């Protein structure tokens, strides 16, 4: 695979119910991350608009993929020559979609819509959100590394990550709003590492800070080692990711080649 590498930043940021403020904060974080050498800048789920508990204002503040939020991402990406991945509330008729957009200076490069809705631990995301279709994964290549996306609760379903790896992913990006609760930090960090180990990929996860999220945004290597991360407040962490590292791990741990099960939608 050569010595292809790229520097990635995770931005643990607290979106609010002010869409203009969120866009401004994202521009600031992107400038900071780019100054640290980042080529890919990752933001959490619901970066365009967030309110807790969820209510009808989600639909009122939803946007299309050619709306102000994605345009702001493109402006920031263009200003700093980076690719940005961030979550937005996307218009979808009476409901909304929980969507991730990968954007660079040229515009929208890839889209992912959350497939598994958070109807668990006392929450019912499906009251407001329409689940994404089980489409073929959209990926984006950055410096010779292929990037694919999933969202938050999707992390609990190993099949999602496997479909992304089958699409050639070297890096799985996981924007999240991982809600706090008993053992939730443990579940978050354990599952992030598991998805990296079982698929021999980097996992790049950006969460909301406390008190609503658990924080602990992390960049994890293909052996499950945390190589960069932040605590519970707003912060940025940066790490260099290497295609060589993926190749070396897969040479000694060929789990993808040795597996005997395929993943099929139901």
CSV table of C-alpha atoms in Angstrom, one decimal:
chain,number,residue,atom,x,y,z
A,1,UNK,CA,0.0,0.0,0.0
A,2,UNK,CA,3.1,2.3,0.1
A,3,UNK,CA,3.7,4.8,2.8
A,4,UNK,CA,0.4,6.7,2.4
A,5,UNK,CA,-0.6,8.4,5.6
A,6,UNK,CA,-3.0,11.2,6.7
A,7,UNK,CA,-3.5,13.3,9.8
A,8,UNK,CA,-6.9,13.1,11.3
A,9,UNK,CA,-8.5,15.3,14.0
A,10,UNK,CA,-11.5,14.5,16.2
A,11,UNK,CA,-13.4,17.6,17.5
A,12,UNK,CA,-15.4,16.9,20.7
A,13,UNK,CA,-17.8,19.8,20.5
A,14,UNK,CA,-21.2,20.7,22.1
A,15,UNK,CA,-23.8,21.5,19.4
A,16,UNK,CA,-26.7,23.6,20.6
A,17,UNK,CA,-30.1,24.8,19.3
A,18,UNK,CA,-28.5,27.7,17.5
A,19,UNK,CA,-27.6,26.7,14.0
A,20,UNK,CA,-25.6,29.8,13.3
A,21,UNK,CA,-23.5,29.3,16.5
A,22,UNK,CA,-22.9,25.7,15.5
A,23,UNK,CA,-21.6,26.7,12.1
A,24,UNK,CA,-19.3,29.3,13.6
A,25,UNK,CA,-17.9,26.9,16.2
A,26,UNK,CA,-17.3,24.3,13.5
A,27,UNK,CA,-15.3,26.9,11.5
A,28,UNK,CA,-13.2,27.7,14.5
A,29,UNK,CA,-12.5,24.0,15.3
A,30,UNK,CA,-11.6,23.3,11.7
A,31,UNK,CA,-9.1,26.2,11.6
A,32,UNK,CA,-7.5,24.9,14.8
A,33,UNK,CA,-7.4,21.3,13.6
A,34,UNK,CA,-6.0,22.3,10.2
A,35,UNK,CA,-3.3,24.3,12.0
A,36,UNK,CA,-2.3,21.1,13.7
A,37,UNK,CA,-1.9,19.4,10.4
A,38,UNK,CA,-5.2,17.7,10.0
A,39,UNK,CA,-6.4,16.6,6.6
A,40,UNK,CA,-9.6,15.0,7.9
A,41,UNK,CA,-11.6,16.8,10.6
A,42,UNK,CA,-14.4,14.8,12.3
A,43,UNK,CA,-17.3,16.3,14.3
A,44,UNK,CA,-20.1,14.6,16.3
A,45,UNK,CA,-23.6,13.5,15.4
A,46,UNK,CA,-26.2,16.3,15.4
A,47,UNK,CA,-23.6,18.9,14.8
A,48,UNK,CA,-26.0,21.1,12.8
A,49,UNK,CA,-28.7,21.2,15.5
A,50,UNK,CA,-29.2,19.5,18.9
A,51,UNK,CA,-31.7,19.8,21.6
A,52,UNK,CA,-32.2,17.5,24.6
A,53,UNK,CA,-34.8,16.0,25.0
A,54,UNK,CA,-35.6,15.8,21.3
A,55,UNK,CA,-38.8,17.5,20.2
A,56,UNK,CA,-40.6,18.9,17.2
A,57,UNK,CA,-38.0,21.5,16.7
A,58,UNK,CA,-35.8,18.9,15.0
A,59,UNK,CA,-38.0,19.0,11.9
A,60,UNK,CA,-38.2,22.8,12.1
A,61,UNK,CA,-34.4,23.0,12.0
A,62,UNK,CA,-33.7,20.2,9.5
A,63,UNK,CA,-31.9,21.1,6.4
A,64,UNK,CA,-31.4,19.7,2.9
A,65,UNK,CA,-27.9,18.5,1.8
A,66,UNK,CA,-27.6,21.7,-0.2
A,67,UNK,CA,-28.5,23.9,2.7
A,68,UNK,CA,-26.6,26.3,4.9
A,69,UNK,CA,-24.9,23.7,7.1
A,70,UNK,CA,-23.3,21.7,4.3
A,71,UNK,CA,-22.4,25.0,2.6
A,72,UNK,CA,-20.7,26.1,5.8
A,73,UNK,CA,-18.7,22.8,5.9
A,74,UNK,CA,-17.7,23.3,2.3
A,75,UNK,CA,-16.5,26.9,3.0
A,76,UNK,CA,-14.4,25.7,6.0
A,77,UNK,CA,-13.0,22.8,4.1
A,78,UNK,CA,-12.1,25.1,1.2
A,79,UNK,CA,-10.5,27.6,3.5
A,80,UNK,CA,-8.2,25.0,5.1
A,81,UNK,CA,-7.9,22.4,2.4
A,82,UNK,CA,-9.4,19.6,4.5
A,83,UNK,CA,-12.2,17.1,4.4
A,84,UNK,CA,-14.9,17.5,7.1
A,85,UNK,CA,-17.3,14.9,8.3
A,86,UNK,CA,-20.1,16.1,10.5
A,87,UNK,CA,-23.6,15.0,11.5
A,88,UNK,CA,-26.7,17.0,10.5
A,89,UNK,CA,-30.5,16.9,10.9
A,90,UNK,CA,-31.6,16.3,7.3
A,91,UNK,CA,-35.1,17.1,6.0
A,92,UNK,CA,-37.2,14.0,5.3
A,93,UNK,CA,-40.9,14.9,5.0
A,94,UNK,CA,-42.7,14.7,8.3
A,95,UNK,CA,-39.7,13.2,10.1
A,96,UNK,CA,-36.0,13.9,9.7
A,97,UNK,CA,-32.9,11.8,9.0
A,98,UNK,CA,-29.9,11.5,11.2
A,99,UNK,CA,-27.3,12.1,8.5
A,100,UNK,CA,-23.5,12.3,8.1
A,101,UNK,CA,-21.9,14.4,5.4
A,102,UNK,CA,-18.4,14.2,4.1
A,103,UNK,CA,-17.5,17.5,2.5
A,104,UNK,CA,-14.4,18.9,0.9
A,105,UNK,CA,-13.6,22.1,-1.1
A,106,UNK,CA,-15.5,20.7,-4.1
A,107,UNK,CA,-18.7,20.0,-2.1
A,108,UNK,CA,-20.5,16.9,-0.8
A,109,UNK,CA,-18.4,13.7,-1.3
A,110,UNK,CA,-20.3,11.0,0.7
A,111,UNK,CA,-23.4,10.6,2.8
A,112,UNK,CA,-24.4,8.2,5.5
A,113,UNK,CA,-27.8,8.0,7.2
A,114,UNK,CA,-28.0,6.3,10.6
A,115,UNK,CA,-29.4,2.8,10.1
A,116,UNK,CA,-30.0,1.7,13.7
A,117,UNK,CA,-32.1,4.2,15.7
A,118,UNK,CA,-31.6,4.6,19.4
A,119,UNK,CA,-34.7,3.0,20.8
A,120,UNK,CA,-32.9,1.7,23.9
A,121,UNK,CA,-31.9,2.6,27.4
A,122,UNK,CA,-35.1,4.5,27.8
A,123,UNK,CA,-34.7,6.6,24.6
A,124,UNK,CA,-36.9,6.5,21.5
A,125,UNK,CA,-35.1,8.2,18.6
A,126,UNK,CA,-37.6,6.7,16.2
A,127,UNK,CA,-40.2,9.1,17.5
A,128,UNK,CA,-38.4,11.8,15.4
A,129,UNK,CA,-36.0,10.1,13.0
A,130,UNK,CA,-36.5,8.0,9.9
A,131,UNK,CA,-33.9,5.2,9.6
A,132,UNK,CA,-31.5,5.2,6.7
A,133,UNK,CA,-31.8,2.7,3.9
A,134,UNK,CA,-29.3,-0.2,3.9
A,135,UNK,CA,-27.6,1.2,0.8
A,136,UNK,CA,-24.1,0.3,-0.5
A,137,UNK,CA,-21.6,2.3,1.7
A,138,UNK,CA,-20.4,5.6,0.3
A,139,UNK,CA,-16.7,6.2,0.9
A,140,UNK,CA,-14.2,8.9,0.4
A,141,UNK,CA,-10.4,8.6,-0.2
A,142,UNK,CA,-8.0,10.9,1.6
A,143,UNK,CA,-4.3,10.6,1.0
A,144,UNK,CA,-4.6,7.0,-0.1
A,145,UNK,CA,-6.8,5.9,2.8
A,146,UNK,CA,-10.4,5.0,2.3
A,147,UNK,CA,-12.8,6.4,4.8
A,148,UNK,CA,-16.3,5.1,5.6
A,149,UNK,CA,-19.0,6.3,8.1
A,150,UNK,CA,-21.4,5.0,10.7
A,151,UNK,CA,-23.4,6.8,13.4
A,152,UNK,CA,-23.5,6.3,17.2
A,153,UNK,CA,-25.9,3.4,18.0
A,154,UNK,CA,-24.8,1.7,14.8
A,155,UNK,CA,-21.6,0.9,16.7
A,156,UNK,CA,-23.5,-1.8,18.7
A,157,UNK,CA,-24.1,-3.8,15.5
A,158,UNK,CA,-20.9,-5.4,14.2
A,159,UNK,CA,-22.5,-5.9,10.7
A,160,UNK,CA,-22.4,-2.2,10.0
A,161,UNK,CA,-18.6,-2.0,10.4
A,162,UNK,CA,-18.2,-5.2,8.4
A,163,UNK,CA,-20.1,-3.8,5.4
A,164,UNK,CA,-17.9,-0.7,5.5
A,165,UNK,CA,-14.7,-2.9,5.5
A,166,UNK,CA,-16.1,-4.9,2.6
A,167,UNK,CA,-16.4,-1.6,0.8
A,168,UNK,CA,-12.6,-1.1,1.3
A,169,UNK,CA,-12.5,1.0,4.4
A,170,UNK,CA,-9.2,1.6,6.1
A,171,UNK,CA,-10.8,4.1,8.5
A,172,UNK,CA,-14.3,3.9,10.1
A,173,UNK,CA,-15.5,7.3,11.3
A,174,UNK,CA,-18.1,7.3,14.1
A,175,UNK,CA,-19.7,10.6,14.9
A,176,UNK,CA,-21.9,10.1,18.0
A,177,UNK,CA,-24.0,11.6,20.8
A,178,UNK,CA,-23.4,8.7,23.1
A,179,UNK,CA,-25.8,9.4,25.9
A,180,UNK,CA,-24.6,9.0,29.5
A,181,UNK,CA,-25.8,6.3,31.8
A,182,UNK,CA,-24.6,3.3,33.9
A,183,UNK,CA,-21.6,1.7,32.2
A,184,UNK,CA,-22.1,3.7,29.0
A,185,UNK,CA,-18.5,4.9,29.0
A,186,UNK,CA,-17.4,1.3,29.3
A,187,UNK,CA,-19.7,0.3,26.4
A,188,UNK,CA,-18.4,3.2,24.2
A,189,UNK,CA,-14.7,2.5,24.6
A,190,UNK,CA,-15.1,-1.3,24.5
A,191,UNK,CA,-17.1,-1.3,21.3
A,192,UNK,CA,-14.9,1.2,19.6
A,193,UNK,CA,-11.9,-1.0,20.3
A,194,UNK,CA,-13.8,-4.1,19.3
A,195,UNK,CA,-14.8,-2.7,15.9
A,196,UNK,CA,-11.1,-1.7,15.2
A,197,UNK,CA,-9.7,-5.1,16.3
A,198,UNK,CA,-12.2,-7.4,14.5
A,199,UNK,CA,-12.0,-5.4,11.3
A,200,UNK,CA,-8.3,-4.4,11.4
A,201,UNK,CA,-9.1,-0.8,10.7
A,202,UNK,CA,-8.7,2.6,12.3
A,203,UNK,CA,-11.7,3.8,14.2
A,204,UNK,CA,-12.1,7.6,14.5
A,205,UNK,CA,-14.9,8.5,16.9
A,206,UNK,CA,-16.2,12.0,17.8
A,207,UNK,CA,-18.7,12.3,20.7
A,208,UNK,CA,-20.5,15.1,22.5
A,209,UNK,CA,-18.9,16.2,25.8
A,210,UNK,CA,-20.5,15.8,29.1
A,211,UNK,CA,-23.0,16.2,30.7
A,212,UNK,CA,-25.3,14.8,27.9
A,213,UNK,CA,-22.6,12.7,26.1
A,214,UNK,CA,-19.9,10.7,27.7
A,215,UNK,CA,-17.0,12.5,25.9
A,216,UNK,CA,-14.0,10.2,25.4
A,217,UNK,CA,-13.7,10.8,21.7
A,218,UNK,CA,-10.9,8.6,20.4
A,219,UNK,CA,-8.7,7.6,17.5
A,220,UNK,CA,-8.0,3.9,17.7
A,221,UNK,CA,-5.5,1.9,15.6
A,222,UNK,CA,-6.1,-1.4,13.8
A,223,UNK,CA,-5.0,-3.4,16.9
A,224,UNK,CA,-7.4,-1.6,19.2
A,225,UNK,CA,-4.9,0.8,20.8
A,226,UNK,CA,-6.0,4.3,21.5
A,227,UNK,CA,-3.5,6.6,19.8
A,228,UNK,CA,-5.2,9.9,20.6
A,229,UNK,CA,-8.2,11.0,22.6
A,230,UNK,CA,-9.8,13.6,24.8
A,231,UNK,CA,-11.5,13.6,28.1
A,232,UNK,CA,-15.0,14.9,28.9
A,233,UNK,CA,-14.9,18.5,27.8
A,234,UNK,CA,-14.7,20.2,24.5
A,235,UNK,CA,-11.3,19.5,22.9
A,236,UNK,CA,-9.4,18.3,19.8
A,237,UNK,CA,-7.2,15.3,19.4
A,238,UNK,CA,-5.0,14.6,16.4
A,239,UNK,CA,-3.2,11.5,15.1
A,240,UNK,CA,-1.4,10.3,12.0
A,241,UNK,CA,-3.0,7.3,10.3
A,242,UNK,CA,-1.0,5.1,8.0
A,243,UNK,CA,-2.0,2.7,5.3
A,244,UNK,CA,1.2,0.8,6.1
A,245,UNK,CA,0.0,0.2,9.6
A,246,UNK,CA,-3.3,-1.3,8.3
A,247,UNK,CA,-1.3,-3.6,5.9
A,248,UNK,CA,1.1,-4.8,8.6
A,249,UNK,CA,-1.7,-5.7,11.0
A,250,UNK,CA,-3.7,-7.5,8.3
A,251,UNK,CA,-0.6,-9.5,7.4
A,252,UNK,CA,-0.3,-11.0,10.9
A,253,UNK,CA,-4.0,-10.9,11.8
A,254,UNK,CA,-5.8,-11.9,8.6
A,255,UNK,CA,-9.3,-12.0,10.1
A,256,UNK,CA,-10.9,-10.5,7.1
A,257,UNK,CA,-9.5,-13.2,4.8
A,258,UNK,CA,-10.2,-16.0,7.2
A,259,UNK,CA,-13.9,-15.2,8.0
A,260,UNK,CA,-16.5,-17.6,6.7
A,261,UNK,CA,-19.7,-15.6,7.1
A,262,UNK,CA,-21.1,-12.9,4.8
A,263,UNK,CA,-23.3,-10.1,6.0
A,264,UNK,CA,-26.7,-9.7,4.4
A,265,UNK,CA,-29.5,-7.2,5.2
A,266,UNK,CA,-32.7,-8.3,6.8
